[in-house]
Each structure stands twice: as structure tokens, then as C-alpha cells.
PDB file of C-alpha atoms in Angstrom:
ATOM      1  CA  GLN A   1     -12.920 -95.306 149.837  1.00  0.00           C
ATOM      2  CA  LYS A   2     -13.225 -96.796 146.379  1.00  0.00           C
ATOM      3  CA  GLU A   3     -15.286 -95.126 144.016  1.00  0.00           C
ATOM      4  CA  VAL A   4     -17.175 -98.539 143.071  1.00  0.00           C
ATOM      5  CA  GLU A   5     -17.752-101.228 146.186  1.00  0.00           C
ATOM      6  CA  GLN A   6     -18.975-104.704 144.869  1.00  0.00           C
ATOM      7  CA  ASP A   7     -19.301-107.650 147.423  1.00  0.00           C
ATOM      8  CA  PRO A   8     -16.586-110.168 146.346  1.00  0.00           C
ATOM      9  CA  GLY A   9     -18.410-113.419 147.741  1.00  0.00           C
ATOM     10  CA  PRO A  10     -18.241-115.907 146.880  1.00  0.00           C
ATOM     11  CA  LEU A  11     -21.910-116.633 146.385  1.00  0.00           C
ATOM     12  CA  SER A  12     -22.827-120.397 146.009  1.00  0.00           C
ATOM     13  CA  VAL A  13     -26.481-121.048 145.180  1.00  0.00           C
ATOM     14  CA  PRO A  14     -28.339-123.973 143.842  1.00  0.00           C
ATOM     15  CA  GLU A  15     -29.514-124.358 140.776  1.00  0.00           C
ATOM     16  CA  GLY A  16     -32.531-122.724 139.487  1.00  0.00           C
ATOM     17  CA  ALA A  17     -32.272-119.985 142.394  1.00  0.00           C
ATOM     18  CA  ILE A  18     -32.528-116.417 141.752  1.00  0.00           C
ATOM     19  CA  VAL A  19     -29.199-114.529 142.096  1.00  0.00           C
ATOM     20  CA  SER A  20     -29.011-110.904 143.303  1.00  0.00           C
ATOM     21  CA  LEU A  21     -25.703-109.268 142.610  1.00  0.00           C
ATOM     22  CA  ASN A  22     -25.153-105.449 143.463  1.00  0.00           C
ATOM     23  CA  CYS A  23     -22.636-102.437 143.436  1.00  0.00           C
ATOM     24  CA  THR A  24     -22.729 -99.112 145.180  1.00  0.00           C
ATOM     25  CA  TYR A  25     -20.751 -96.137 143.875  1.00  0.00           C
ATOM     26  CA  SER A  26     -19.695 -92.633 144.935  1.00  0.00           C
ATOM     27  CA  ASN A  27     -19.525 -90.667 141.921  1.00  0.00           C
ATOM     28  CA  SER A  28     -22.564 -88.729 140.870  1.00  0.00           C
ATOM     29  CA  ALA A  29     -21.070 -87.947 137.321  1.00  0.00           C
ATOM     30  CA  PHE A  30     -21.519 -91.877 136.359  1.00  0.00           C
ATOM     31  CA  GLN A  31     -24.042 -92.035 133.764  1.00  0.00           C
ATOM     32  CA  TYR A  32     -23.821 -95.531 131.448  1.00  0.00           C
ATOM     33  CA  PHE A  33     -23.581 -98.930 133.947  1.00  0.00           C
ATOM     34  CA  MET A  34     -22.445-102.381 132.405  1.00  0.00           C
ATOM     35  CA  TRP A  35     -22.133-105.753 133.891  1.00  0.00           C
ATOM     36  CA  TYR A  36     -19.111-107.908 132.474  1.00  0.00           C
ATOM     37  CA  ARG A  37     -19.017-111.889 132.985  1.00  0.00           C
ATOM     38  CA  GLN A  38     -15.662-113.207 133.796  1.00  0.00           C
ATOM     39  CA  TYR A  39     -14.954-117.123 133.206  1.00  0.00           C
ATOM     40  CA  SER A  40     -11.997-118.831 134.753  1.00  0.00           C
ATOM     41  CA  ARG A  41      -8.579-117.591 133.168  1.00  0.00           C
ATOM     42  CA  LYS A  42     -10.619-115.498 130.402  1.00  0.00           C
ATOM     43  CA  GLY A  43     -11.196-111.970 130.003  1.00  0.00           C
ATOM     44  CA  PRO A  44     -14.779-110.031 130.831  1.00  0.00           C
ATOM     45  CA  GLU A  45     -16.967-110.238 128.317  1.00  0.00           C
ATOM     46  CA  LEU A  46     -20.172-107.430 128.309  1.00  0.00           C
ATOM     47  CA  LEU A  47     -23.699-108.835 129.663  1.00  0.00           C
ATOM     48  CA  MET A  48     -25.884-106.057 130.152  1.00  0.00           C
ATOM     49  CA  TYR A  49     -25.601-102.266 129.482  1.00  0.00           C
ATOM     50  CA  THR A  50     -27.676 -99.675 130.903  1.00  0.00           C
ATOM     51  CA  TYR A  51     -28.276 -95.784 130.664  1.00  0.00           C
ATOM     52  CA  SER A  52     -29.228 -93.459 133.666  1.00  0.00           C
ATOM     53  CA  SER A  53     -32.010 -95.090 135.913  1.00  0.00           C
ATOM     54  CA  GLY A  54     -34.261 -98.281 135.387  1.00  0.00           C
ATOM     55  CA  ASN A  55     -34.204-101.718 134.470  1.00  0.00           C
ATOM     56  CA  LYS A  56     -33.660-103.627 131.627  1.00  0.00           C
ATOM     57  CA  GLU A  57     -33.962-106.839 130.988  1.00  0.00           C
ATOM     58  CA  ASP A  58     -32.648-109.628 128.611  1.00  0.00           C
ATOM     59  CA  GLY A  59     -33.545-113.537 128.751  1.00  0.00           C
ATOM     60  CA  ARG A  60     -32.821-114.496 132.462  1.00  0.00           C
ATOM     61  CA  PHE A  61     -30.889-111.048 133.271  1.00  0.00           C
ATOM     62  CA  THR A  62     -32.207-108.220 134.613  1.00  0.00           C
ATOM     63  CA  ALA A  63     -30.157-104.612 135.246  1.00  0.00           C
ATOM     64  CA  GLN A  64     -31.751-102.016 137.855  1.00  0.00           C
ATOM     65  CA  VAL A  65     -30.017 -98.689 138.176  1.00  0.00           C
ATOM     66  CA  ASP A  66     -31.230 -96.475 141.083  1.00  0.00           C
ATOM     67  CA  LYS A  67     -29.047 -93.346 140.751  1.00  0.00           C
ATOM     68  CA  SER A  68     -30.960 -91.404 143.447  1.00  0.00           C
ATOM     69  CA  SER A  69     -28.930 -94.547 145.712  1.00  0.00           C
ATOM     70  CA  LYS A  70     -26.158 -94.697 143.760  1.00  0.00           C
ATOM     71  CA  TYR A  71     -27.004 -98.444 143.677  1.00  0.00           C
ATOM     72  CA  ILE A  72     -27.046-101.001 140.915  1.00  0.00           C
ATOM     73  CA  SER A  73     -27.975-104.795 140.542  1.00  0.00           C
ATOM     74  CA  LEU A  74     -28.112-107.546 138.424  1.00  0.00           C
ATOM     75  CA  PHE A  75     -30.728-110.435 138.787  1.00  0.00           C
ATOM     76  CA  ILE A  76     -30.120-113.595 137.232  1.00  0.00           C
ATOM     77  CA  ARG A  77     -33.516-116.198 137.923  1.00  0.00           C
ATOM     78  CA  ASP A  78     -33.288-119.508 137.116  1.00  0.00           C
ATOM     79  CA  SER A  79     -29.698-119.870 137.678  1.00  0.00           C
ATOM     80  CA  GLN A  80     -27.432-122.364 135.771  1.00  0.00           C
ATOM     81  CA  PRO A  81     -24.456-124.135 136.849  1.00  0.00           C
ATOM     82  CA  SER A  82     -23.013-122.343 133.515  1.00  0.00           C
ATOM     83  CA  ASP A  83     -23.729-119.071 135.013  1.00  0.00           C
ATOM     84  CA  SER A  84     -20.988-119.661 137.391  1.00  0.00           C
ATOM     85  CA  ALA A  85     -18.014-116.959 136.794  1.00  0.00           C
ATOM     86  CA  THR A  86     -17.267-113.679 138.257  1.00  0.00           C
ATOM     87  CA  TYR A  87     -19.637-110.744 137.705  1.00  0.00           C
ATOM     88  CA  LEU A  88     -17.895-107.406 137.253  1.00  0.00           C
ATOM     89  CA  CYS A  89     -19.817-104.126 137.604  1.00  0.00           C
ATOM     90  CA  ALA A  90     -18.435-101.193 135.586  1.00  0.00           C
ATOM     91  CA  MET A  91     -19.378 -97.545 134.980  1.00  0.00           C
ATOM     92  CA  GLU A  92     -18.732 -94.791 132.972  1.00  0.00           C
ATOM     93  CA  GLU A  93     -18.763 -90.797 133.453  1.00  0.00           C
ATOM     94  CA  ARG A  94     -18.991 -90.095 129.215  1.00  0.00           C
ATOM     95  CA  ASP A  95     -19.716 -86.240 130.117  1.00  0.00           C
ATOM     96  CA  THR A  96     -16.067 -85.719 130.248  1.00  0.00           C
ATOM     97  CA  GLY A  97     -15.163 -87.172 127.268  1.00  0.00           C
ATOM     98  CA  ARG A  98     -13.286 -90.070 129.464  1.00  0.00           C
ATOM     99  CA  ARG A  99     -14.554 -93.432 127.671  1.00  0.00           C
ATOM    100  CA  ALA A 100     -12.556 -95.743 130.387  1.00  0.00           C
ATOM    101  CA  LEU A 101     -14.446 -97.471 132.824  1.00  0.00           C
ATOM    102  CA  THR A 102     -14.175 -97.888 136.415  1.00  0.00           C
ATOM    103  CA  PHE A 103     -14.854-101.548 137.805  1.00  0.00           C
ATOM    104  CA  GLY A 104     -16.153-103.182 140.979  1.00  0.00           C
ATOM    105  CA  SER A 105     -13.893-105.726 142.736  1.00  0.00           C
ATOM    106  CA  GLY A 106     -16.226-108.586 140.935  1.00  0.00           C
ATOM    107  CA  THR A 107     -18.477-110.684 142.694  1.00  0.00           C
ATOM    108  CA  ARG A 108     -17.999-115.005 142.196  1.00  0.00           C
ATOM    109  CA  LEU A 109     -20.718-116.825 141.535  1.00  0.00           C
ATOM    110  CA  GLN A 110     -21.018-120.312 141.668  1.00  0.00           C
ATOM    111  CA  VAL A 111     -24.117-122.477 140.993  1.00  0.00           C
ATOM    112  CA  GLN A 112     -24.401-125.707 142.173  1.00  0.00           C
ATOM    113  CA  PRO A 113     -26.136-128.213 140.051  1.00  0.00           C
TER     114      PRO A 113
ATOM    115  CA  ASP B   1     -13.635-112.418 112.877  1.00  0.00           C
ATOM    116  CA  ALA B   2     -12.055-109.368 114.483  1.00  0.00           C
ATOM    117  CA  GLU B   3     -10.634-110.284 117.412  1.00  0.00           C
ATOM    118  CA  ILE B   4      -7.964-109.059 120.056  1.00  0.00           C
ATOM    119  CA  THR B   5      -4.872-111.125 121.010  1.00  0.00           C
ATOM    120  CA  GLN B   6      -1.922-110.510 123.863  1.00  0.00           C
ATOM    121  CA  SER B   7       1.287-111.865 124.212  1.00  0.00           C
ATOM    122  CA  PRO B   8       3.119-113.913 125.685  1.00  0.00           C
ATOM    123  CA  ARG B   9       0.088-115.589 127.693  1.00  0.00           C
ATOM    124  CA  HIS B  10       1.899-116.029 130.713  1.00  0.00           C
ATOM    125  CA  LYS B  11       5.570-114.598 131.338  1.00  0.00           C
ATOM    126  CA  ILE B  12       7.761-115.024 134.189  1.00  0.00           C
ATOM    127  CA  THR B  13      11.181-112.603 134.702  1.00  0.00           C
ATOM    128  CA  GLU B  14      13.338-110.949 137.137  1.00  0.00           C
ATOM    129  CA  THR B  15      12.965-107.792 139.288  1.00  0.00           C
ATOM    130  CA  GLY B  16      14.423-104.820 137.514  1.00  0.00           C
ATOM    131  CA  ARG B  17      14.255-105.903 134.049  1.00  0.00           C
ATOM    132  CA  GLN B  18      11.947-104.498 131.284  1.00  0.00           C
ATOM    133  CA  VAL B  19       9.158-105.988 129.886  1.00  0.00           C
ATOM    134  CA  THR B  20       6.785-105.657 126.809  1.00  0.00           C
ATOM    135  CA  LEU B  21       3.765-106.942 126.877  1.00  0.00           C
ATOM    136  CA  ALA B  22       1.903-106.865 123.227  1.00  0.00           C
ATOM    137  CA  CYS B  23      -1.719-106.405 122.232  1.00  0.00           C
ATOM    138  CA  HIS B  24      -3.135-106.253 118.963  1.00  0.00           C
ATOM    139  CA  GLN B  25      -7.029-105.784 118.038  1.00  0.00           C
ATOM    140  CA  THR B  26      -8.420-106.144 114.199  1.00  0.00           C
ATOM    141  CA  TRP B  27     -11.531-104.552 115.129  1.00  0.00           C
ATOM    142  CA  ASN B  28      -9.963-100.954 113.979  1.00  0.00           C
ATOM    143  CA  HIS B  29     -10.991 -99.489 117.214  1.00  0.00           C
ATOM    144  CA  ASN B  30      -9.646 -95.831 118.167  1.00  0.00           C
ATOM    145  CA  ASN B  31     -10.041 -96.441 121.926  1.00  0.00           C
ATOM    146  CA  MET B  32      -7.420 -98.969 123.520  1.00  0.00           C
ATOM    147  CA  PHE B  33      -7.140 -99.363 127.304  1.00  0.00           C
ATOM    148  CA  TRP B  34      -4.639-101.647 129.491  1.00  0.00           C
ATOM    149  CA  TYR B  35      -6.207-102.771 133.134  1.00  0.00           C
ATOM    150  CA  ARG B  36      -4.183-105.076 135.314  1.00  0.00           C
ATOM    151  CA  GLN B  37      -6.225-107.041 137.881  1.00  0.00           C
ATOM    152  CA  ASP B  38      -5.611-108.332 141.431  1.00  0.00           C
ATOM    153  CA  LEU B  39      -7.950-110.247 144.158  1.00  0.00           C
ATOM    154  CA  GLY B  40      -9.894-107.506 145.973  1.00  0.00           C
ATOM    155  CA  HIS B  41      -9.190-104.694 143.198  1.00  0.00           C
ATOM    156  CA  GLY B  42     -10.985-106.085 140.227  1.00  0.00           C
ATOM    157  CA  LEU B  43      -9.640-104.167 136.931  1.00  0.00           C
ATOM    158  CA  ARG B  44      -7.718-101.248 137.581  1.00  0.00           C
ATOM    159  CA  LEU B  45      -6.821 -98.872 134.626  1.00  0.00           C
ATOM    160  CA  ILE B  46      -3.114 -98.342 134.107  1.00  0.00           C
ATOM    161  CA  HIS B  47      -3.105 -96.282 130.723  1.00  0.00           C
ATOM    162  CA  TYR B  48      -5.436 -95.839 127.666  1.00  0.00           C
ATOM    163  CA  SER B  49      -5.212 -94.381 124.285  1.00  0.00           C
ATOM    164  CA  TYR B  50      -7.761 -92.483 121.923  1.00  0.00           C
ATOM    165  CA  GLY B  51      -5.792 -93.020 118.698  1.00  0.00           C
ATOM    166  CA  VAL B  52      -2.527 -92.885 117.038  1.00  0.00           C
ATOM    167  CA  GLN B  53       0.054 -90.748 118.915  1.00  0.00           C
ATOM    168  CA  ASP B  54      -2.381 -90.190 121.986  1.00  0.00           C
ATOM    169  CA  THR B  55      -2.021 -91.949 125.214  1.00  0.00           C
ATOM    170  CA  ASN B  56      -3.311 -91.214 129.023  1.00  0.00           C
ATOM    171  CA  LYS B  57      -2.604 -92.477 132.582  1.00  0.00           C
ATOM    172  CA  GLY B  58      -5.132 -94.062 134.251  1.00  0.00           C
ATOM    173  CA  GLU B  59      -5.105 -94.533 138.282  1.00  0.00           C
ATOM    174  CA  VAL B  60      -2.051 -97.072 138.484  1.00  0.00           C
ATOM    175  CA  SER B  61       0.390 -95.923 135.816  1.00  0.00           C
ATOM    176  CA  ASP B  62       3.613 -95.879 137.888  1.00  0.00           C
ATOM    177  CA  GLY B  63       5.819 -98.060 136.509  1.00  0.00           C
ATOM    178  CA  TYR B  64       4.323 -98.817 133.216  1.00  0.00           C
ATOM    179  CA  SER B  65       4.433 -96.663 129.949  1.00  0.00           C
ATOM    180  CA  VAL B  66       2.298 -97.134 126.442  1.00  0.00           C
ATOM    181  CA  SER B  67       3.159 -95.747 123.152  1.00  0.00           C
ATOM    182  CA  ARG B  68       0.603 -95.948 120.015  1.00  0.00           C
ATOM    183  CA  SER B  69       2.347 -96.006 116.440  1.00  0.00           C
ATOM    184  CA  ASN B  70      -0.810 -97.128 114.648  1.00  0.00           C
ATOM    185  CA  THR B  71      -4.203 -98.314 115.203  1.00  0.00           C
ATOM    186  CA  GLU B  72      -4.193-101.928 115.781  1.00  0.00           C
ATOM    187  CA  ASP B  73      -1.461-102.230 118.348  1.00  0.00           C
ATOM    188  CA  LEU B  74      -0.806-101.044 121.741  1.00  0.00           C
ATOM    189  CA  PRO B  75       1.910-102.162 123.783  1.00  0.00           C
ATOM    190  CA  LEU B  76       2.681-101.789 127.380  1.00  0.00           C
ATOM    191  CA  THR B  77       5.998-101.640 129.077  1.00  0.00           C
ATOM    192  CA  LEU B  78       7.261-102.046 132.761  1.00  0.00           C
ATOM    193  CA  GLU B  79      10.394-100.153 132.889  1.00  0.00           C
ATOM    194  CA  SER B  80      11.878-102.020 135.679  1.00  0.00           C
ATOM    195  CA  ALA B  81       9.830-104.902 136.710  1.00  0.00           C
ATOM    196  CA  ALA B  82       8.820-105.388 140.518  1.00  0.00           C
ATOM    197  CA  SER B  83       7.377-107.708 142.590  1.00  0.00           C
ATOM    198  CA  SER B  84       3.950-105.519 143.206  1.00  0.00           C
ATOM    199  CA  GLN B  85       3.498-105.549 139.597  1.00  0.00           C
ATOM    200  CA  THR B  86       2.985-109.488 139.037  1.00  0.00           C
ATOM    201  CA  SER B  87      -0.592-109.750 138.259  1.00  0.00           C
ATOM    202  CA  VAL B  88      -2.765-110.789 135.519  1.00  0.00           C
ATOM    203  CA  TYR B  89      -3.081-107.883 132.518  1.00  0.00           C
ATOM    204  CA  PHE B  90      -5.843-107.356 129.881  1.00  0.00           C
ATOM    205  CA  CYS B  91      -5.611-105.252 126.972  1.00  0.00           C
ATOM    206  CA  ALA B  92      -9.339-103.781 125.664  1.00  0.00           C
ATOM    207  CA  SER B  93     -10.784-102.068 122.971  1.00  0.00           C
ATOM    208  CA  SER B  94     -13.590 -99.829 122.049  1.00  0.00           C
ATOM    209  CA  ASP B  95     -15.418 -97.919 119.352  1.00  0.00           C
ATOM    210  CA  PRO B  96     -15.712 -94.442 120.327  1.00  0.00           C
ATOM    211  CA  GLY B  97     -18.813 -94.117 118.042  1.00  0.00           C
ATOM    212  CA  ALA B  98     -20.807 -96.508 119.541  1.00  0.00           C
ATOM    213  CA  HIS B  99     -23.208 -95.745 121.640  1.00  0.00           C
ATOM    214  CA  SER B 100     -22.905 -98.459 124.472  1.00  0.00           C
ATOM    215  CA  SER B 101     -19.083 -98.670 125.226  1.00  0.00           C
ATOM    216  CA  GLU B 102     -18.623-102.200 125.012  1.00  0.00           C
ATOM    217  CA  GLN B 103     -14.759-102.931 125.577  1.00  0.00           C
ATOM    218  CA  TYR B 104     -13.736-105.715 124.230  1.00  0.00           C
ATOM    219  CA  PHE B 105     -10.699-107.730 126.402  1.00  0.00           C
ATOM    220  CA  GLY B 106      -8.000-109.716 125.167  1.00  0.00           C
ATOM    221  CA  PRO B 107      -7.288-112.909 127.085  1.00  0.00           C
ATOM    222  CA  GLY B 108      -4.967-111.705 129.533  1.00  0.00           C
ATOM    223  CA  THR B 109      -1.220-112.271 130.130  1.00  0.00           C
ATOM    224  CA  ARG B 110      -0.018-113.493 133.701  1.00  0.00           C
ATOM    225  CA  LEU B 111       2.965-112.031 134.419  1.00  0.00           C
ATOM    226  CA  THR B 112       4.967-113.106 137.602  1.00  0.00           C
ATOM    227  CA  VAL B 113       8.292-110.837 138.593  1.00  0.00           C
ATOM    228  CA  THR B 114      10.425-113.078 140.849  1.00  0.00           C
TER     229      THR B 114
END
């Protein structure tokens, strides 16, 4: 079983829809949670970053972390065609001193105009 | 502007050959990472370094090596290329003093082993 599970999609939605992307994880030592966005043939870029449980909002994007359920989500409101990309969740232990990230496999999102 | 670059962007090589992929960053970051990205697996960590002369194995390190002789560069060497190493390779760097652990990624190298 992978440490981080993510539905690969593809997920196709109409423009303006609310999108929900999710990851589950098994390592209870993960403390920092991130969402990266990756456009086709590009490197990933950090979109959202949260520490421990709770919500964080940035414009049309909201990241949620539920450590008790080992479940994280990214919501995109009023989705735009420019949001079409692969979204990767990533997690970090930090306390071990290991600053490397563990990534989910990514969900491909297509927003139809 | 600071950046992270990778070369070559595309490479075709034959089974058994030694291949080196270059990664250069001008962020002055101590932490550098190499990942490979394959369909269905996301990004998997190959090797990482926390500073000059420091290297560590990631989850898929077999057949790969790195060396860190300066802050800016972390070349990745495939000792004897195998078809299973056909993949897209990404280099990344991060600032160990930053709270967010944000990693800055290069544009990737698409490697094909025939």
C-alpha cells in the first residue's frame, strides 16, 4: 500500500464548477501538507501549503486537512479552463529532520469552457 | 531572477550506457532533490542532498548516483541505463530555513532508454 493515495482521474468538469480533489495517507508522522499544480510538460509549482489540521483559503482555492481521518482536500471554486492541469498532493514529516516530500500520484483535471 | 535549470531537456540513450543529467540552481538553496515521474506513480524520490558533500538515498535509488561538490549543482548519473529508467526526471531545490518546505522544480528531462 502506498503511503499517499490519490485518484488519478481524469476529472472533467464544466467551467464555473466547484472541484474537489482528495488524498488519503497512512503515515501519521506527516505534519505539513501541500498541493502542487503541474501543467503539461512543466515542473510542479506549489499552490497551497498547510500545517496540521484545519482550513486555508487563498482566492478560489481552499485546502483542508483532517489529520484524524488522514484525509486532505483541495477545493477549487468557479473553476476556469486555465485550472486544467495535474494536481499533486505532497506531505512532509519534518520532525525526523527529513525535508523530502512524499507525493501522491496526481489527479488530472480538465475544465471544459 | 533565481531559477533552476536542467539539461538536456530530452535524451535518447541505449541500454547499458552511462548517462548524466545536469541540474543547476541559482537560489543558493542547500537542499536539492531528484525525482522521477511515471504514469500512475507520481513523483518518486531518487536521491537528495542537504548540502555540499551530503547525499542520501530516496525510495528508488537503485541504478542511480549523485554527487554534490558545490551548492548550485546536483548531477544525476545512471550507471548503466536500463529500459525501466525511461521516465521524466525532475530536479528540485528548497531552502531549509523556510517554514513552508516549498520545493522549486526544474522543467524536467525526458529520458528514453532503447
